[in-house]
Structure formats: C-alpha cells, structure tokens
Coordinates of C-alpha atoms and ligand atoms in Angstrom, one line a residue:
M1 CA 49.7 -20.1 78.4
S2 CA 49.5 -20.5 74.6
D3 CA 50.3 -23.6 73.0
E4 CA 53.3 -22.6 71.5
L5 CA 54.4 -21.5 75.0
G6 CA 53.9 -25.1 76.3
D7 CA 55.9 -27.2 78.4
I8 CA 58.5 -29.7 76.8
P9 CA 57.1 -32.8 77.4
S10 CA 58.8 -36.1 78.7
R11 CA 60.0 -38.3 75.9
T12 CA 62.4 -41.7 75.8
L13 CA 65.2 -41.2 73.2
P14 CA 65.8 -40.7 70.5
V15 CA 64.6 -37.3 70.6
S16 CA 64.8 -34.1 68.3
A17 CA 64.5 -30.7 68.9
R18 CA 64.5 -27.4 66.6
A19 CA 65.4 -23.8 67.7
P20 CA 65.3 -20.8 65.8
G21 CA 67.9 -18.3 65.5
K22 CA 67.5 -14.8 67.1
C23 CA 67.8 -11.0 65.8
I24 CA 68.3 -7.9 68.0
V25 CA 66.6 -5.0 67.1
F26 CA 67.7 -2.7 69.9
G27 CA 69.5 -2.8 72.9
E28 CA 72.1 -5.3 72.5
H29 CA 75.4 -5.0 75.1
A30 CA 73.1 -2.4 77.1
V31 CA 71.1 -5.3 78.0
V32 CA 73.9 -7.0 79.9
H33 CA 74.0 -4.0 82.0
G34 CA 70.3 -4.0 82.7
A35 CA 68.9 -1.9 80.2
P36 CA 66.0 -3.1 77.7
E37 CA 66.7 -5.0 74.5
L38 CA 63.9 -6.0 71.7
V39 CA 64.9 -9.3 70.0
F40 CA 62.8 -11.6 67.8
A41 CA 63.5 -15.4 66.8
V42 CA 64.5 -15.5 63.2
D43 CA 63.3 -18.6 60.9
L44 CA 66.6 -19.9 60.6
M45 CA 67.0 -23.1 62.7
T46 CA 69.0 -25.5 64.6
Q47 CA 68.0 -28.8 64.7
V48 CA 69.4 -31.5 67.1
F49 CA 68.9 -35.4 67.3
V50 CA 69.9 -36.9 70.5
T51 CA 70.0 -40.8 70.8
A52 CA 71.7 -43.1 73.3
G53 CA 75.2 -44.0 72.1
S54 CA 78.4 -46.1 73.3
A55 CA 80.2 -42.7 73.8
T56 CA 79.3 -39.1 74.3
R57 CA 79.8 -37.6 70.9
L58 CA 79.0 -34.4 69.0
N59 CA 78.5 -34.7 65.0
S60 CA 80.8 -38.1 65.4
D61 CA 83.8 -36.1 67.2
D62 CA 85.0 -38.3 70.4
D63 CA 86.6 -35.2 71.5
A64 CA 83.6 -32.7 71.4
V65 CA 83.1 -32.7 75.3
R66 CA 86.7 -31.1 75.9
R67 CA 86.5 -29.2 72.6
N68 CA 83.2 -27.4 72.5
A69 CA 82.4 -25.5 75.5
Y70 CA 78.8 -25.3 74.8
F71 CA 78.0 -28.8 74.6
R72 CA 80.1 -29.9 77.7
A73 CA 78.4 -27.0 79.9
A74 CA 74.7 -28.3 78.3
L75 CA 75.9 -32.0 79.5
E76 CA 76.8 -30.6 82.9
A77 CA 73.3 -28.8 83.4
S78 CA 71.0 -31.1 82.1
W79 CA 72.6 -34.8 81.6
K80 CA 74.3 -35.0 85.0
G81 CA 74.9 -38.4 85.1
G82 CA 73.6 -39.5 81.9
R83 CA 74.2 -42.5 79.8
P84 CA 76.7 -41.8 76.7
V85 CA 74.6 -39.7 74.1
E86 CA 75.2 -39.1 70.6
V87 CA 74.2 -35.5 69.5
R88 CA 73.8 -34.7 65.9
A89 CA 73.4 -31.0 64.9
I90 CA 72.8 -29.1 61.7
S91 CA 72.2 -25.6 61.2
R92 CA 71.2 -22.7 58.9
I93 CA 72.4 -19.9 61.3
P94 CA 75.9 -18.9 60.2
K95 CA 78.2 -19.3 63.3
S96 CA 79.7 -16.4 65.4
A97 CA 77.7 -14.4 63.3
G98 CA 75.4 -12.3 65.6
L99 CA 72.4 -14.3 64.7
G100 CA 72.1 -16.8 67.6
S101 CA 73.5 -19.9 66.6
S102 CA 74.7 -20.8 70.4
A103 CA 71.7 -19.9 71.9
A104 CA 69.8 -22.2 69.0
F105 CA 72.1 -25.1 69.9
V106 CA 72.1 -24.6 73.7
A107 CA 68.2 -24.5 73.5
S108 CA 67.6 -27.6 71.4
V109 CA 70.0 -29.6 73.1
A110 CA 68.8 -28.5 76.5
A111 CA 65.2 -29.0 75.3
A112 CA 66.1 -32.3 74.2
F113 CA 67.8 -33.5 77.4
G114 CA 64.8 -32.2 79.1
A115 CA 62.4 -34.1 77.5
A116 CA 64.3 -37.4 78.0
T117 CA 64.7 -36.6 81.6
G118 CA 61.0 -36.1 82.4
G119 CA 60.3 -32.9 80.4
V120 CA 60.9 -29.2 81.5
G121 CA 58.4 -26.2 82.0
R122 CA 59.4 -23.3 79.3
P123 CA 60.4 -20.7 82.0
A124 CA 63.0 -23.4 83.5
L125 CA 64.2 -24.0 79.9
A126 CA 64.9 -20.7 79.5
Q127 CA 66.7 -20.1 82.8
R128 CA 68.6 -23.3 82.0
S129 CA 69.8 -22.2 78.5
F130 CA 70.9 -19.1 79.6
E131 CA 73.1 -21.0 82.5
I132 CA 74.6 -23.0 79.9
E133 CA 75.4 -20.3 77.2
R134 CA 76.8 -18.1 80.5
A135 CA 78.8 -21.1 81.7
A136 CA 80.3 -21.7 78.1
Q137 CA 80.8 -17.8 77.3
G138 CA 81.5 -16.5 80.8
V139 CA 79.6 -13.0 80.3
G140 CA 76.3 -12.1 78.6
S141 CA 72.5 -11.7 79.2
P142 CA 69.7 -13.6 78.8
G143 CA 68.2 -12.1 75.9
D144 CA 69.5 -14.6 73.1
T145 CA 68.4 -17.8 74.9
S146 CA 64.9 -16.5 76.0
T147 CA 64.0 -15.5 72.5
V148 CA 64.6 -18.8 71.1
V149 CA 62.8 -20.5 73.9
A150 CA 59.9 -18.1 73.2
G151 CA 59.8 -17.6 69.7
G152 CA 58.1 -14.2 68.3
F153 CA 59.4 -11.0 69.5
V154 CA 60.6 -10.4 73.0
A155 CA 61.5 -7.6 75.2
V156 CA 63.9 -8.4 78.0
N157 CA 63.7 -5.3 80.9
G158 CA 61.3 -3.1 78.8
G159 CA 57.7 -3.3 77.3
T160 CA 54.3 -3.9 78.8
G161 CA 53.4 -7.0 77.1
E162 CA 52.4 -10.2 78.7
P163 CA 55.0 -11.2 81.2
L164 CA 56.7 -14.6 79.9
W165 CA 59.3 -15.5 82.9
T166 CA 62.2 -13.6 84.7
V167 CA 65.7 -15.2 84.5
Q168 CA 67.7 -14.8 87.3
T169 CA 71.7 -14.4 88.2
P170 CA 73.0 -14.1 91.5
D171 CA 73.5 -10.2 90.6
R172 CA 70.6 -9.6 88.5
R173 CA 67.4 -10.5 87.5
W174 CA 65.8 -10.0 84.0
E175 CA 62.3 -10.0 82.9
V176 CA 60.9 -11.3 79.7
R177 CA 57.7 -10.0 78.1
R178 CA 55.9 -10.5 74.9
V179 CA 55.9 -7.9 72.1
N180 CA 53.4 -7.6 69.5
D181 CA 55.0 -8.6 66.1
P182 CA 53.9 -6.0 63.4
G183 CA 54.2 -8.6 60.9
W184 CA 57.3 -7.2 58.5
V185 CA 59.6 -8.7 56.7
W186 CA 63.3 -7.8 57.9
V187 CA 66.7 -8.5 56.1
V188 CA 69.9 -9.6 58.1
A189 CA 73.2 -9.6 56.3
Y190 CA 76.2 -11.5 57.5
S191 CA 79.7 -9.7 56.7
G192 CA 81.4 -12.8 56.9
I193 CA 83.9 -11.5 59.9
T194 CA 83.4 -14.0 62.9
R195 CA 84.4 -12.3 66.2
S196 CA 84.0 -13.5 69.9
T197 CA 80.9 -12.3 71.6
A198 CA 82.9 -12.6 75.2
D199 CA 85.7 -10.2 73.8
A200 CA 83.0 -7.6 72.5
V201 CA 80.8 -8.0 75.8
R202 CA 84.3 -7.3 77.8
A203 CA 85.4 -4.1 75.9
V204 CA 82.1 -2.6 75.9
S205 CA 81.5 -3.3 79.6
A206 CA 84.9 -1.3 80.1
R207 CA 83.7 1.5 78.0
L208 CA 80.6 1.8 79.8
A209 CA 82.4 2.1 82.9
A210 CA 84.7 4.7 82.2
P211 CA 84.0 8.7 82.5
G212 CA 80.9 9.1 80.1
G213 CA 79.9 5.7 80.4
P214 CA 76.5 5.7 82.6
A215 CA 75.2 8.4 80.2
L216 CA 75.8 6.6 77.1
L217 CA 74.1 3.6 78.9
E218 CA 71.1 5.9 79.4
E219 CA 70.7 6.8 75.9
F220 CA 70.9 3.0 74.8
R221 CA 68.1 2.6 77.4
Q222 CA 66.1 5.3 76.0
V223 CA 66.3 4.3 72.6
A224 CA 65.4 0.6 73.3
T225 CA 62.3 1.8 75.2
E226 CA 61.2 3.7 72.5
G227 CA 61.9 1.1 70.0
I228 CA 60.1 -1.6 71.9
T229 CA 56.9 0.9 71.8
A230 CA 57.4 1.7 68.3
V231 CA 57.9 -2.0 67.0
G232 CA 54.6 -2.6 69.1
R233 CA 52.3 -0.3 67.3
G234 CA 54.0 -0.9 64.2
D235 CA 55.4 2.4 63.7
R236 CA 58.0 1.9 60.4
A237 CA 59.1 5.6 60.4
A238 CA 59.9 5.8 64.3
V239 CA 61.7 2.4 64.2
A240 CA 63.9 3.4 61.3
T241 CA 65.1 6.4 63.0
L242 CA 65.5 4.6 66.2
L243 CA 67.7 2.0 64.3
R244 CA 70.1 4.6 63.1
R245 CA 70.1 6.4 67.0
N246 CA 71.0 2.8 67.9
Q247 CA 73.9 2.3 65.4
E248 CA 75.1 5.8 66.5
L249 CA 75.5 4.4 70.2
L250 CA 77.1 1.1 69.1
R251 CA 79.7 2.9 67.0
E252 CA 80.5 5.0 70.0
V253 CA 81.3 2.0 72.1
G254 CA 83.4 0.8 69.7
V255 CA 81.4 -2.5 68.4
S256 CA 80.9 -1.5 64.7
H257 CA 83.3 -2.2 62.0
P258 CA 84.5 -0.7 58.8
R259 CA 82.6 -3.9 56.9
L260 CA 79.4 -3.4 58.8
E261 CA 79.4 0.4 58.0
A262 CA 80.1 -0.4 54.4
L263 CA 76.8 -2.7 54.5
I264 CA 74.7 -0.1 55.9
E265 CA 75.9 2.3 53.4
A266 CA 75.2 -0.2 50.5
A267 CA 71.7 -0.9 52.1
A268 CA 70.7 3.0 52.5
P269 CA 68.8 3.2 49.2
A270 CA 66.5 0.4 50.0
A271 CA 66.2 0.1 53.8
E272 CA 64.1 2.6 55.9
G273 CA 66.9 2.0 58.8
A274 CA 69.8 -0.3 59.5
K275 CA 72.3 -1.3 62.4
L276 CA 74.6 -4.1 63.4
T277 CA 73.0 -6.8 65.4
G278 CA 74.3 -8.9 68.0
A279 CA 77.6 -8.3 69.4
G280 CA 79.2 -6.5 66.6
A281 CA 83.0 -6.1 65.9
G282 CA 81.9 -8.1 62.7
G283 CA 78.9 -10.3 62.6
S284 CA 75.9 -9.0 60.8
I285 CA 73.6 -6.3 60.2
V286 CA 70.0 -6.1 60.5
A287 CA 67.6 -4.1 58.0
L288 CA 64.0 -2.7 57.7
P289 CA 63.4 -3.1 53.7
M290 CA 61.6 -0.2 52.0
P291 CA 58.0 -1.9 51.2
G292 CA 58.6 -3.7 47.7
K293 CA 62.4 -3.0 48.0
E294 CA 63.3 -6.5 49.6
A295 CA 64.6 -7.9 46.3
E296 CA 66.8 -4.9 45.7
L297 CA 67.9 -4.8 49.4
V298 CA 69.2 -8.5 49.2
R299 CA 71.1 -7.6 45.8
R300 CA 72.8 -4.7 47.3
L301 CA 73.9 -6.7 50.5
A302 CA 75.0 -9.4 48.0
R303 CA 76.9 -7.0 45.8
A304 CA 78.6 -5.6 49.0
G305 CA 80.1 -8.9 49.8
A306 CA 77.4 -10.0 52.5
L307 CA 75.5 -13.0 52.9
P308 CA 72.0 -12.0 53.0
F309 CA 68.6 -13.5 54.5
V310 CA 65.0 -12.3 54.1
V311 CA 63.7 -13.2 57.6
R312 CA 60.4 -13.1 59.4
P313 CA 60.1 -13.7 63.2
A314 CA 59.6 -17.1 63.9
P315 CA 56.5 -17.4 66.1
I316 CA 57.5 -20.5 67.7
G317 CA 60.5 -21.1 69.8
V318 CA 62.2 -24.3 70.7
T319 CA 60.3 -27.2 70.1
L320 CA 60.4 -31.0 70.0
L321 CA 60.0 -32.9 66.7
E322 CA 57.9 -35.5 66.1
R323 CA 59.5 -39.0 65.3
Ligands
LIG401 C1 74.8 -11.0 71.9 O1 74.1 -11.5 70.8 C2 74.0 -9.7 72.5 C3 75.1 -9.3 73.8 O2 73.9 -8.3 74.2 C4 75.5 -10.0 74.8 C5 74.3 -10.7 75.4 O3 73.1 -9.8 75.6 O4 74.5 -11.7 76.2 C6 76.2 -8.5 73.0

C-alpha cells in the first residue's frame, strides 16, 4: 500500500481533516446500476475541524443535527454515544453542483471521527463514508465517496488497475480500482443551477427500467469501459469522442439542462470534448481543454455565465492535517 493510501491514524481531539471534491469523467448514473464509472479527485478541498464541545454543533448551528442529514448520518455511523463535538467546516467546493461537496464533507468528518475513536483503515473509511452518504441521500453509488477517500483517478466496476477495495450494500458489490492519471489539466464549470442528486438518480432509474432502458445502460457501460482505457493510456482524441457520446446518453436519459447544453456549446471552440458531470439536471460540466487554450476556455465559460475552475486531479485523498 502506498503512503497516501495509508490508514487514518488514532488521534485525540481536536482533529482536523481535509478531503478533495470529485469530478466524474464517465459513467455517472449508470454506475448506480452496476456499470463502470471513471472519477478523479479534484483539487478543490473541504476542511473540517473537530473539537470537544458543550453541545454538538456544526458551524455554530445548535440545530444542525436535525437540519443536516449528512452531519446526522455521520454522527450516527461513527460517533455513537460519543461526547458532544463542535465541527467547523469550510469548503471551496460549490454545494449541490455535482463536484462532490457532500462526499468531501462526509469523508472528512468520518476521517476525523475515525481518528478520534482509535483510527480507521482506508477501505473501512470508504465503506463508512458511502453508508453515511447513502443514509442521508437514500440512493446512489460509492463512486463519489471512494474517490475522495482514495484521491487520484479511480474506476468503479471497471478497469484493470490496482484493486483498492470493494464497497458492499445488501444488494450490490462495487469494486474500486486505481487508474493511471495521464497528467492533463481539466476545466469544470458550475452552471449556478442547484439540484437534488436523489431526484435525478430516481428519474434516471425510472428511465432505465422503462422499455429501451437496458439497451441504454449497455451503451453507458461501453462508453465508460472504453473511456477508462482511453484515459489510462492518455489517448486524448478517444477521450474527447467518448465525452461527447456520454453526453448524448445523459441527454437521452433526461439529465441534461438547457444551461448545460449552452455551456458545452460555449466551450466547443476551446475544448476537445465536454459533458455534464455528476447528477446533472443543473450542476456542472467538465471539459478537456485544447492544449494551450485553457485560459480561453475559462473565459468562454465565464462569459456564458458559469463559474469555471481549472482543476487537476488531487493525488491524495482524505487526510488528517497536522496540528
Ligand atoms: C452523483 O455525483 C453521481 C451519480 O451517479 C449518483 C451516484 O453515483 O451516487 C448521479
């Protein structure tokens, strides 16, 4: 096991942890139904600071346990019977934008709680983070949480790279593997339209269960399988074509949005390929910039009304911070 995939060690409170966001390159939605997915951890971070308190609060909110389903689920899963804790969270990841703000929050809180309760192995942390996210959200796959725990590029249910761990639910088992990072710069751009992941996942599940659904799922599977191979071998032309094909499928299952289509169009002169990323129905797009046109791409997306970020894969997943 490499250092960056080491366990979360035991620490006494106060504990601080940091986790990256995520960007799905291929296979969102289909992964919920067992198809492959390719995701990378983005270098936009969430940081939490956990300390003993007189009451359990999040960012000074006394009512957070009732109001925040992710916080509540994290306490139930990994702070059972624990003393009151004060959690402060700060994040550069826009919320409900498809860029992993909830996965990063969940993984960093679970890592901090894990450290304060004797330490936790990374595979167990990936499983726990998924259970917390799923308890809060009701639906979904472990792609987001495993990526922010692992860092770098990971494939869920696909690829041939180093196996990292498996995540288990009563009805399904997901395999998580490492994928080689080709070292490219990516641009993600938030449309400003927030949406509910759970609603989008339920709508796509209904579409995939309707006539023609299984054939569509098979196409998602093929695109992601080819995409994982293409990214792993650094084949930009193939990746660009597959980004476009994946976007067509996402449009067909109803999770694109006129704003996302407008951003993809605005990106076209400076991007080799682009698609929505995450649950869609709003949220963000990911684009592979033409080499040397990164700044032009950012300008185009900003002019079209989005909030763009130039991102690189964050090689290290959730980690504790030194005091
Ligand atoms: C959300 O970031 C990705 C989805 O595939 C849902 C999931 O995998 O949990 C839409």
